[in-house]
XYZ file of C-alpha atoms in Angstrom:
727
model
C 121.807 126.364 88.685
C 121.088 129.851 87.559
C 121.489 129.826 84.528
C 119.170 126.180 84.554
C 116.242 128.791 86.480
C 116.262 131.160 84.133
C 115.586 128.476 81.115
C 112.952 126.671 82.815
C 111.229 130.185 83.731
C 111.371 131.222 79.987
C 110.921 127.837 77.623
C 107.661 127.660 77.961
C 106.091 131.715 77.891
C 103.598 131.980 74.647
C 104.889 133.267 71.492
C 103.334 137.008 72.047
C 104.208 137.779 74.977
C 107.528 136.002 74.577
C 107.771 138.271 71.580
C 106.688 140.985 73.247
C 109.645 141.288 75.811
C 112.593 140.229 73.135
C 111.358 141.861 70.573
C 110.763 140.337 67.103
C 114.610 139.213 66.070
C 115.652 138.419 69.468
C 112.670 136.155 69.564
C 112.951 135.188 65.625
C 116.624 134.005 67.500
C 114.893 132.386 70.753
C 112.390 130.361 68.500
C 115.864 128.524 67.092
C 117.537 127.735 70.460
C 114.747 127.189 72.116
C 114.795 122.881 71.708
C 118.759 122.965 72.547
C 117.945 125.017 75.710
C 114.940 122.651 76.609
C 117.629 119.568 77.012
C 118.382 120.493 80.765
C 118.075 117.893 83.333
C 115.927 118.107 86.219
C 115.232 120.508 88.519
C 115.942 120.487 92.023
C 113.828 122.223 94.625
C 113.667 125.451 95.513
C 111.808 127.331 98.042
C 109.358 129.139 95.466
C 108.758 127.396 92.252
C 111.306 127.494 89.461
C 108.580 128.431 87.585
C 106.288 130.357 86.870
C 103.922 128.170 84.479
C 104.701 124.763 83.990
C 106.746 124.091 81.059
C 105.588 122.450 78.123
C 104.455 119.070 77.008
C 107.556 119.070 74.666
C 109.387 120.208 76.984
C 108.879 118.389 80.109
C 109.522 114.801 77.567
C 113.051 116.488 76.752
C 113.403 116.801 80.092
C 112.192 112.794 80.940
C 114.608 111.553 77.691
C 117.957 113.910 78.836
C 118.001 113.673 82.256
C 120.897 111.053 83.041
C 119.241 109.854 86.427
C 116.375 110.638 88.569
C 116.215 110.054 92.007
C 112.378 109.081 92.092
C 109.735 108.067 88.677
C 106.595 108.062 90.363
C 103.952 105.755 87.604
C 100.735 107.054 88.151
C 99.039 110.591 87.468
C 95.811 110.752 89.487
C 95.834 112.021 93.248
C 98.697 110.083 95.305
C 100.702 109.940 92.144
C 100.508 113.388 92.222
C 101.125 114.271 95.467
C 103.753 111.722 95.486
C 105.983 113.784 93.021
C 104.779 116.716 94.283
C 105.685 115.951 97.729
C 109.116 114.778 96.368
C 110.063 117.413 94.112
C 109.464 119.889 96.947
C 112.312 117.551 99.415
C 114.881 118.401 96.969
C 114.569 115.491 95.041
C 115.104 115.064 91.305
C 111.726 113.564 90.029
C 109.984 112.568 87.360
C 105.749 111.343 87.035
C 104.246 108.895 83.658
C 100.867 108.946 83.194
C 99.623 106.726 80.752
C 96.255 108.449 79.943
C 95.850 112.007 81.354
C 96.116 113.157 84.706
C 92.912 112.042 86.720
C 91.709 110.524 83.894
C 90.576 106.908 85.798
C 89.429 106.874 90.082
C 90.569 110.652 90.728
C 87.689 112.539 88.392
C 85.219 109.950 89.342
C 85.026 110.331 93.313
C 81.526 112.215 94.755
C 83.191 114.781 95.167
C 83.840 114.904 98.763
C 86.783 115.924 101.424
C 85.647 114.178 104.102
C 86.833 112.083 107.596
C 84.545 108.750 106.718
C 81.447 109.133 109.038
C 80.755 105.859 108.085
C 84.338 104.620 109.214
C 83.762 106.475 112.938
C 81.306 104.287 113.547
C 82.506 100.981 112.953
C 85.791 102.459 114.317
C 83.653 102.926 117.594
C 80.708 99.565 117.356
C 84.064 97.136 116.741
C 86.259 99.230 118.907
C 88.498 99.469 115.683
C 91.744 101.953 116.603
C 93.318 101.483 113.104
C 89.607 102.547 110.802
C 89.771 105.429 114.497
C 93.148 106.687 112.667
C 92.662 106.293 109.527
C 89.495 108.956 110.512
C 91.883 111.276 113.208
C 94.323 110.971 109.691
C 91.588 111.809 107.541
C 90.153 114.882 109.585
C 93.933 116.456 109.744
C 93.902 116.105 105.096
C 90.792 117.198 105.096
C 91.983 120.674 107.197
C 95.409 120.996 104.897
C 93.066 120.025 101.339
C 91.107 123.344 101.924
C 93.386 125.106 103.089
C 95.767 125.228 100.078
C 93.186 124.915 97.706
C 90.200 126.986 98.316
C 89.099 127.715 94.991
C 88.267 124.463 94.243
C 87.060 123.272 97.662
C 84.621 124.696 100.116
C 82.262 122.803 103.846
C 79.487 121.034 102.375
C 76.807 121.011 105.045
C 75.318 117.160 105.402
C 72.219 116.641 106.323
C 70.921 112.863 108.123
C 67.018 113.344 107.471
C 65.804 110.764 110.499
C 62.318 108.849 110.159
C 62.469 107.383 114.126
C 62.950 108.690 117.169
C 65.264 106.772 118.247
C 67.884 107.838 115.682
C 67.966 110.938 117.306
C 70.274 110.045 119.852
C 71.817 107.215 118.572
C 72.815 109.573 115.255
C 74.095 112.804 117.701
C 75.753 110.572 119.461
C 77.726 109.796 116.517
C 77.983 112.763 114.449
C 78.790 114.439 117.829
C 82.457 112.080 118.012
C 82.799 113.076 114.694
C 82.938 117.160 115.481
C 85.300 115.930 118.821
C 88.175 113.518 116.620
C 88.087 117.054 113.880
C 88.837 118.901 117.148
C 90.557 121.809 115.821
C 90.048 121.099 112.280
C 85.866 120.232 112.770
C 85.277 122.762 110.105
C 81.359 124.534 111.963
C 79.793 122.261 114.670
C 76.793 119.540 113.472
C 73.031 120.919 115.110
C 69.821 119.304 114.976
C 66.646 120.566 113.298
C 63.292 120.200 113.873
C 60.929 118.778 111.688
C 60.009 121.831 110.197
C 63.027 123.267 110.452
C 64.633 120.677 107.963
C 62.427 121.155 105.754
C 62.924 124.645 105.557
C 66.343 123.648 104.517
C 65.730 120.887 102.122
C 61.512 121.162 100.829
C 62.083 118.242 98.388
C 62.752 116.047 101.663
C 59.833 113.575 102.529
C 57.236 114.715 104.690
C 55.750 111.778 106.342
C 57.133 109.996 109.355
C 59.808 112.785 109.015
C 60.977 113.554 113.319
C 63.992 116.424 112.331
C 67.957 116.198 111.351
C 71.509 116.897 111.957
C 73.452 118.299 109.751
C 76.900 118.009 109.946
C 80.037 119.543 107.727
C 82.470 117.900 105.066
C 84.440 119.326 102.126
C 83.140 119.008 98.590
C 86.173 120.128 95.928
C 86.585 119.318 92.102
C 87.944 116.511 92.360
C 89.417 116.446 88.358
C 90.920 120.158 88.862
C 92.191 119.578 91.902
C 94.761 116.990 90.989
C 95.451 118.600 88.137
C 96.331 121.399 89.930
C 98.619 118.841 92.350
C 100.463 117.701 89.080
C 100.770 121.650 87.916
C 101.918 122.768 90.896
C 104.866 120.017 90.940
C 105.723 120.225 87.207
C 106.282 124.070 88.309
C 108.557 122.909 91.211
C 110.411 121.045 88.777
C 109.137 118.088 88.320
C 109.535 116.715 84.974
C 105.621 115.657 84.137
C 104.156 113.715 80.933
C 100.820 112.588 80.729
C 99.931 110.431 77.880
C 103.317 107.761 78.893
C 102.909 104.572 78.760
C 105.298 102.252 80.873
C 106.328 98.948 78.461
C 108.188 97.945 80.714
C 110.635 98.065 84.009
C 113.939 98.448 83.741
C 116.921 96.370 86.048
C 120.438 96.165 87.081
C 122.682 93.753 89.019
C 123.375 95.230 92.662
C 126.880 95.470 92.967
C 126.814 94.341 97.050
C 124.198 91.665 97.267
C 123.873 90.624 93.332
C 120.189 91.138 92.841
C 118.164 92.950 90.715
C 117.055 96.152 91.266
C 114.668 98.368 89.472
C 116.621 101.455 88.134
C 113.628 103.563 85.751
C 110.728 102.593 83.263
C 111.037 102.229 79.238
C 107.767 104.841 78.659
C 106.608 105.533 75.090
C 105.056 108.665 74.281
C 100.996 107.414 73.319
C 100.973 109.978 71.034
C 103.713 109.254 68.985
C 104.876 105.828 69.651
C 108.392 107.324 70.430
C 109.667 105.154 73.458
C 112.596 105.673 75.561
C 114.421 104.952 78.522
C 113.660 107.053 81.693
C 116.315 105.566 84.696
C 115.454 106.435 88.627
C 117.481 105.399 91.852
C 113.340 104.556 92.877
C 110.213 103.940 91.024
C 106.753 104.072 93.077
C 104.190 102.445 91.684
C 100.905 104.623 91.794
C 98.557 103.281 89.552
C 95.286 103.171 91.536
C 93.546 100.053 89.931
C 96.372 99.533 88.595
C 98.794 98.106 91.183
C 98.427 95.366 90.411
C 99.853 94.982 86.759
C 102.329 96.840 86.965
C 103.696 95.142 90.030
C 103.517 92.165 87.522
C 105.722 93.671 85.191
C 108.257 94.039 88.419
C 107.363 90.210 89.079
C 104.392 88.475 87.213
C 104.141 85.581 90.080
C 103.618 88.048 92.360
C 100.359 88.128 94.497
C 97.782 90.922 93.735
C 96.791 92.807 96.788
C 94.125 95.293 95.231
C 90.072 94.293 94.917
C 88.864 96.809 92.599
C 84.581 98.336 93.904
C 82.609 100.002 90.897
C 81.455 103.011 92.802
C 78.715 104.962 90.403
C 77.617 108.177 90.289
C 74.507 109.756 88.451
C 74.392 113.519 88.073
C 70.692 114.877 88.219
C 69.089 118.546 87.634
C 70.042 121.012 90.095
C 66.659 121.533 91.175
C 66.742 117.970 92.950
C 68.489 119.599 96.269
C 69.018 122.393 97.305
C 71.506 124.797 96.728
C 73.652 124.438 99.294
C 72.855 121.504 101.753
C 73.430 117.406 100.893
C 71.894 114.617 102.355
C 73.099 111.530 103.176
C 71.780 107.837 103.041
C 73.015 105.912 105.924
C 71.104 103.089 105.351
C 69.859 101.509 101.921
C 67.968 99.725 101.513
C 70.740 96.612 100.696
C 72.668 98.427 103.558
C 74.464 100.659 101.758
C 75.793 104.343 101.689
C 74.042 107.041 99.269
C 75.201 110.516 99.201
C 72.436 113.374 97.682
C 74.891 116.298 96.776
C 74.791 119.905 94.902
C 77.342 120.338 93.267
C 78.536 122.677 89.537
C 74.980 123.620 90.337
C 73.917 119.632 89.760
C 72.582 117.502 90.844
C 75.425 114.438 92.478
C 73.587 111.317 93.509
C 75.784 107.856 94.343
C 77.467 105.465 95.090
C 77.386 102.296 94.626
C 80.022 99.794 95.902
C 80.429 96.325 94.041
C 83.053 94.105 92.842
C 84.431 94.643 89.768
C 86.933 93.421 86.831
C 89.818 96.627 86.016
C 89.033 98.605 83.108
C 90.334 101.653 80.879
C 86.434 102.493 80.887
C 83.990 101.667 83.135
C 80.757 102.050 82.030
C 77.518 102.349 84.749
C 74.704 99.934 84.582
C 71.277 100.180 83.805
C 71.156 98.430 86.835
C 73.108 100.746 89.031
C 71.503 104.341 87.418
C 67.883 102.486 89.077
C 69.254 101.677 92.524
C 70.530 105.118 93.212
C 66.781 106.493 91.642
C 64.836 103.707 93.908
C 66.962 105.305 96.839
C 66.418 108.615 96.121
C 62.280 108.058 95.613
C 62.358 106.991 99.476
C 64.101 109.888 100.740
C 62.327 112.987 98.438
C 58.486 114.144 98.448
C 56.086 112.974 96.448
C 55.754 115.799 94.916
C 58.882 115.541 93.432
C 58.352 112.586 90.507
C 62.449 110.785 90.532
C 62.463 109.879 86.747
C 64.516 108.122 84.377
C 65.198 111.142 81.995
C 66.620 113.476 84.379
C 69.809 111.491 84.917
C 71.538 113.439 82.335
C 74.754 111.960 82.520
C 76.218 108.523 84.930
C 79.735 107.052 85.367
C 81.590 104.607 87.320
C 84.643 105.045 89.041
C 86.932 101.840 89.546
C 87.530 101.814 93.824
C 91.696 100.212 94.191
C 90.728 98.802 97.676
C 93.279 96.256 99.319
C 92.676 93.529 100.896
C 92.833 89.963 101.159
C 91.968 88.796 97.296
C 89.759 86.021 98.906
C 87.159 88.329 100.427
C 84.037 89.408 98.631
C 82.631 91.441 100.311
C 83.942 95.875 99.410
C 81.626 96.913 101.402
C 83.136 96.080 104.816
C 86.839 96.345 103.365
C 88.606 99.225 105.229
C 90.305 102.687 102.802
C 93.145 102.064 104.955
C 96.174 102.723 102.173
C 99.666 99.673 102.638
C 102.826 101.140 101.391
C 104.949 97.996 99.866
C 108.400 97.172 98.679
C 109.240 94.092 96.546
C 112.318 91.934 96.775
C 113.614 94.822 93.170
C 113.309 97.561 95.300
C 109.696 99.390 93.806
C 108.149 100.616 95.763
C 103.518 100.090 95.557
C 100.971 102.631 96.894
C 97.571 101.435 96.892
C 94.695 101.969 98.970
C 93.190 104.847 100.976
C 90.977 107.554 99.591
C 91.078 110.661 97.781
C 90.757 112.892 100.606
C 94.311 111.422 101.920
C 96.318 111.374 99.509
C 99.043 113.922 100.320
C 99.800 111.889 104.135
C 99.537 108.621 101.478
C 102.374 110.650 99.376
C 104.347 111.625 101.924
C 104.160 107.514 103.964
C 105.310 106.450 100.335
C 108.163 109.364 99.637
C 109.212 108.443 103.434
C 109.535 105.193 102.455
C 111.548 105.223 99.144
C 113.873 108.479 101.501
C 115.459 105.633 103.456
C 115.461 102.428 101.287
C 117.256 104.208 98.751
C 119.379 106.334 101.001
C 117.800 109.177 98.978
C 119.562 113.174 100.215
C 115.766 114.413 101.420
C 114.650 116.677 103.636
C 111.397 116.017 105.115
C 107.717 116.620 103.636
C 106.388 120.148 103.002
C 102.936 119.353 101.395
C 100.955 120.921 104.581
C 99.399 123.934 104.010
C 101.592 124.450 100.742
C 99.389 125.946 97.736
C 98.589 124.436 95.054
C 97.929 126.053 92.074
C 95.804 129.069 91.757
C 94.864 128.637 95.789
C 98.091 131.760 96.559
C 95.928 135.144 95.937
C 92.401 133.195 95.534
C 89.992 135.625 97.750
C 86.227 135.243 97.043
C 85.846 138.238 95.686
C 88.378 137.705 93.489
C 85.383 136.946 90.200
C 84.130 140.875 90.263
C 87.621 142.238 89.399
C 87.145 139.778 86.531
C 83.566 141.530 86.018
C 85.019 145.182 86.003
C 87.783 144.542 84.927
C 87.302 142.758 81.302
C 83.535 142.675 81.041
C 83.122 139.416 81.904
C 79.069 137.482 82.508
C 78.911 137.402 86.623
C 78.202 133.830 86.243
C 81.489 133.002 84.244
C 83.795 134.880 86.322
C 82.843 133.101 89.322
C 83.038 130.273 87.496
C 86.419 131.453 86.381
C 87.678 132.033 89.833
C 86.596 129.076 91.296
C 88.310 127.074 88.568
C 91.462 128.717 87.848
C 91.538 130.872 91.271
C 94.671 133.331 90.506
C 95.350 132.023 86.992
C 91.830 133.657 86.300
C 93.313 136.774 84.954
C 94.974 134.486 82.290
C 92.252 132.984 81.404
C 90.093 136.200 81.005
C 92.832 137.561 78.700
C 92.594 134.932 76.415
C 88.489 135.725 75.954
C 86.856 136.550 72.569
C 84.978 139.719 71.792
C 81.819 138.810 71.863
C 80.359 141.706 69.882
C 77.414 142.865 72.235
C 76.770 145.208 74.238
C 77.019 142.983 77.305
C 79.029 141.315 77.974
C 81.809 142.146 76.664
C 84.606 138.873 75.988
C 83.934 135.298 77.119
C 81.913 133.275 74.455
C 80.408 130.602 76.091
C 80.653 127.022 74.564
C 77.053 125.953 75.403
C 74.601 128.617 76.398
C 73.945 126.858 80.010
C 77.116 126.029 81.856
C 79.301 129.848 82.115
C 82.746 127.818 80.099
C 84.383 129.852 77.717
C 85.771 128.891 74.765
C 89.090 130.358 76.337
C 89.323 127.832 78.232
C 90.117 125.645 75.841
C 93.152 127.730 74.690
C 93.585 127.577 77.754
C 93.344 124.598 78.053
C 95.749 123.499 76.393
C 98.779 124.803 78.523
C 97.460 122.722 81.352
C 98.150 119.120 79.385
C 95.167 118.677 77.428
C 95.950 116.498 74.386
C 92.752 115.460 73.053
C 89.013 116.789 73.323
C 87.793 113.726 75.665
C 90.411 115.848 78.351
C 88.413 119.267 77.684
C 85.186 117.877 78.136
C 85.728 116.140 81.296
C 88.862 117.179 83.220
C 90.002 120.543 81.873
C 85.456 121.431 81.447
C 83.601 119.411 83.749
C 80.727 119.387 80.995
C 80.576 115.779 80.334
C 80.189 115.163 83.793
C 77.660 117.515 84.173
C 75.463 116.530 81.185
C 76.640 114.128 78.320
C 73.661 116.128 75.706
C 75.544 120.115 76.308
C 78.481 118.152 76.023
C 78.307 116.838 72.426
C 77.279 119.475 71.610
C 79.905 121.821 72.237
C 81.821 118.744 70.719
C 82.280 120.493 67.059
C 83.402 123.976 68.383
C 86.297 122.687 70.680
C 87.874 120.190 68.355
C 87.876 122.687 66.092
C 89.247 124.945 68.359
C 91.674 122.467 69.457
C 92.501 122.149 65.939
C 93.779 125.515 65.452
C 96.251 125.459 68.432
C 97.051 122.021 67.977
C 98.074 122.125 64.267
C 95.293 119.317 63.593
C 94.785 117.738 60.590
C 91.004 117.336 58.879
C 91.177 113.801 59.388
C 93.211 113.912 63.087
C 89.815 116.260 64.045
C 87.015 114.123 62.590
C 88.498 110.661 65.353
C 88.924 113.296 68.078
C 85.039 113.587 67.368
C 84.922 110.202 67.123
C 86.592 109.359 70.261
C 85.098 111.856 73.003
C 81.315 111.123 71.433
C 81.908 107.535 71.695
C 83.329 108.547 76.003
C 80.670 110.129 76.140
C 77.835 107.452 74.643
C 79.644 104.074 76.786
C 81.936 106.446 80.080
C 78.956 109.391 80.350
C 76.019 107.568 80.561
C 75.006 108.322 77.201
C 73.898 105.692 75.706
C 71.563 104.618 78.576
C 69.881 107.801 78.370
C 69.755 107.205 74.990
C 67.685 103.517 75.440
C 65.330 104.521 77.172
C 63.897 105.099 74.082
C 64.230 102.193 71.907
C 62.098 100.529 68.825
C 60.943 98.487 71.479
C 59.390 100.766 73.959
C 56.216 99.682 75.289
C 53.338 101.644 74.713
C 51.311 102.518 78.491
C 49.137 104.719 77.371
C 45.243 105.353 78.446
C 42.885 105.629 74.924
C 41.803 108.599 76.024
C 45.875 109.780 75.872
C 46.352 107.938 72.758
C 43.506 110.165 71.205
C 44.281 113.264 72.273
C 48.401 112.250 71.632
C 47.063 111.236 67.965
C 44.938 113.859 66.710
C 48.166 116.279 67.775
C 50.112 114.722 65.563
C 47.608 114.340 62.179
C 47.899 118.285 62.999
C 51.950 118.277 61.774
C 50.585 115.258 59.476
C 48.102 117.915 57.058
C 48.622 114.782 54.100
C 48.220 112.038 56.213
C 50.825 110.086 55.126
C 50.835 108.849 58.555
C 54.784 110.517 59.606
C 56.432 113.656 60.196
C 59.127 115.314 58.539
C 61.461 118.965 58.986
C 59.089 120.447 56.119
C 55.903 119.287 58.517
C 57.663 120.654 61.171
C 58.334 124.325 59.829
C 55.495 124.215 58.439
C 53.419 124.923 61.586
C 56.222 126.366 63.342
C 55.955 129.097 60.225
C 51.813 129.580 61.403
C 52.526 130.564 64.751
C 55.642 132.739 63.876
C 58.177 130.794 65.584
C 61.511 130.415 63.274
C 63.740 127.306 63.535
C 67.063 127.331 61.504
C 66.709 123.001 59.802
C 69.951 122.070 61.254
C 68.387 122.383 64.671
C 65.080 120.673 63.553
C 67.334 117.880 61.821
C 68.381 117.212 65.422
C 65.327 117.763 66.896
C 63.398 114.560 64.977
C 66.989 112.505 65.278
C 66.500 112.818 69.406
C 62.893 110.423 67.977
C 63.510 108.992 64.944
C 64.466 105.301 65.860
C 64.740 103.449 62.225
C 67.165 106.539 61.096
C 64.804 107.099 57.789
C 64.234 111.327 57.637
C 61.025 110.740 59.382
C 58.907 110.254 62.750
C 56.280 107.620 61.697
C 53.006 107.505 64.356
C 53.474 104.989 66.505
C 57.590 106.761 66.884
C 55.542 109.792 68.339
C 53.552 107.104 71.037
C 56.837 105.521 71.759
C 57.738 109.021 72.590
C 55.155 110.121 74.558
C 54.620 106.850 77.024
C 58.247 107.088 77.389
C 57.618 110.885 78.848
C 54.643 109.731 80.580
C 56.981 107.349 82.817
C 59.318 109.645 83.248
C 61.896 107.258 81.448
C 62.736 110.044 78.634
C 62.130 114.087 79.658
C 63.457 117.252 77.761
C 62.254 116.002 75.134
C 62.331 118.709 72.559
C 60.292 117.350 69.365
C 57.398 116.931 72.270
C 57.336 119.628 73.639
C 57.710 121.864 70.553
C 54.452 119.832 69.425
C 53.172 120.661 72.144
C 53.612 124.729 72.617
C 52.414 124.634 69.161
C 49.147 122.821 69.672
C 48.481 124.912 72.290
C 49.512 128.186 70.266
C 46.363 127.291 67.579
C 43.844 125.900 69.952
C 43.888 129.820 71.366
C 43.738 131.848 68.086
C 40.334 133.237 67.855
C 39.060 133.556 64.250
C 38.333 136.791 63.363
C 35.714 138.412 61.622
C 35.249 139.633 58.528
C 31.913 141.668 58.616
C 32.585 144.721 58.737
C 31.088 146.734 61.977
C 27.433 147.970 62.185
C 26.721 145.034 59.823
C 28.622 146.926 56.801
C 26.228 147.955 54.018
């Protein structure tokens, strides 16, 4: 075991670092022996992680192939699946985990970003005298406190305001929120409190003032969900679990129990999605933790099984940060159709959602325009009329599928409890379904407890309460200052790295490129308006990122924050990943196209671009039409009826503005509906009409032409006569 520990600890050191330690000749010898050294069985539990860094995906695949039998094989790399793997491996069980896509690629990265007990569930528990709902809230509040403790870099308490517009609501909601604090007990983050109307507007100046009587503020937790999921997976890998993304379960393996004569699940046939290579992974126990795909794995075991999962779609939208205060969320407990809407600051943006409606299970859920508009309309009801809520301000939108456990005959997902169930099939397949993000750890504990009991596994009690996740142990709120001082990073970039990677932020900083500027010394950004840097792409590969989509959506959160910024960063990301992973030019092109499709359909880019189409109605008053025609003809000097890059360049040069041709091409393409390389008058009027109605915002061409017009109008003709009349 000591030898195994050394092998697992060194197998994935970076080449440069290892060469320095061993010397060049020894390093060359090590490289020749690396493959044979990787043929080790999965590690058993240590009191401390067996790996300083998570082993590479290649090493993990070798462990999966060459371990004769695992104690537990987990199918599913979401929060619950990774939680099961971490719980099992820290008990001393030989553990494996496979995920068909990337870690957190499904529901676990598309949540409301809250770590919460469930205020509305407590309300139902009290009004319906539902003991189960009460227990679920109490458990969730305990788990909320634990998650904030074990991953302090990725999570923090967040005050959430309930605005009150009727006096009778004050005592009603105050009692409910105080009960929430009371149920939390010693795990209460901060005590809730009441605000007067004036104080509420101080904290949330964007709030609708009319009829506002006051507000109640309570506390829940908020986190970076995809990064939290990844931290759980990386922690499990460091403790010795063989975890691999892009490993699809093709079928379940079975063998006959000699004592009972019954067939028992004994592992799975797995396929590497990236290479097509298939092999068997054998295990004493198989856990199905596939979220919305729960029933598809259950059907692999028994095709006649009755479904237990009813999927529900939840859509969220992201808007600019100025829509909400930097550190205050908002809860609308009773929307127009009875659903709950959250309005929360996150990553310096604003998240609004969620909807809750029945849906079909799909690998690529798409946010609908109806859901986006529903959220926008509800937001308008709560924000001041001074704040124009524009459809064009939706920077990203996504849909997540909640795996609700329910009677298949039930059609109302709003009334379904988020309780989880642990089901055991006749062949011994254990399925964990339902629940919610906050309770992933207790769900995992219940599941592994069932596995240990059912399969007589030799394991200790759960050890995950208080167990720090990757990056959390040595993190502190002032860690970012050391990054600024030691490496010369911008303060904003340093803060981002500290709260994303925790105490591993120094490893990212060491990989940062020199900028060539006086300040910052290192840290070249991927896009100017976000603090993500190129070094994160290199580090993301060490965190099992295999595709460009992994990088823009889960290692960084660009796709979830601004689809246009993500699209802008894509070529650079693909180039950096291609260099690190030796991608061919064909592979780079495929990655670029796949990621672009992902942004277009799954992240709401399609809905955003459809706000300006050939069928867009021009709803402008005659004076506005005349004004915009005049602006257009200022650029169309030759009266061609359209403008080109040459026309725009000419006007910009007249006001001493320089812009490269590629950027101008991008700007015109945003408006060029028929893609003929020029913008006609009707296209320009459609654009200005969409800007007026709020369906399009931040149009670079509209702003550029307005600025040029204003600069030209301000010019005063310079007299040519000499002073005193001349001679």
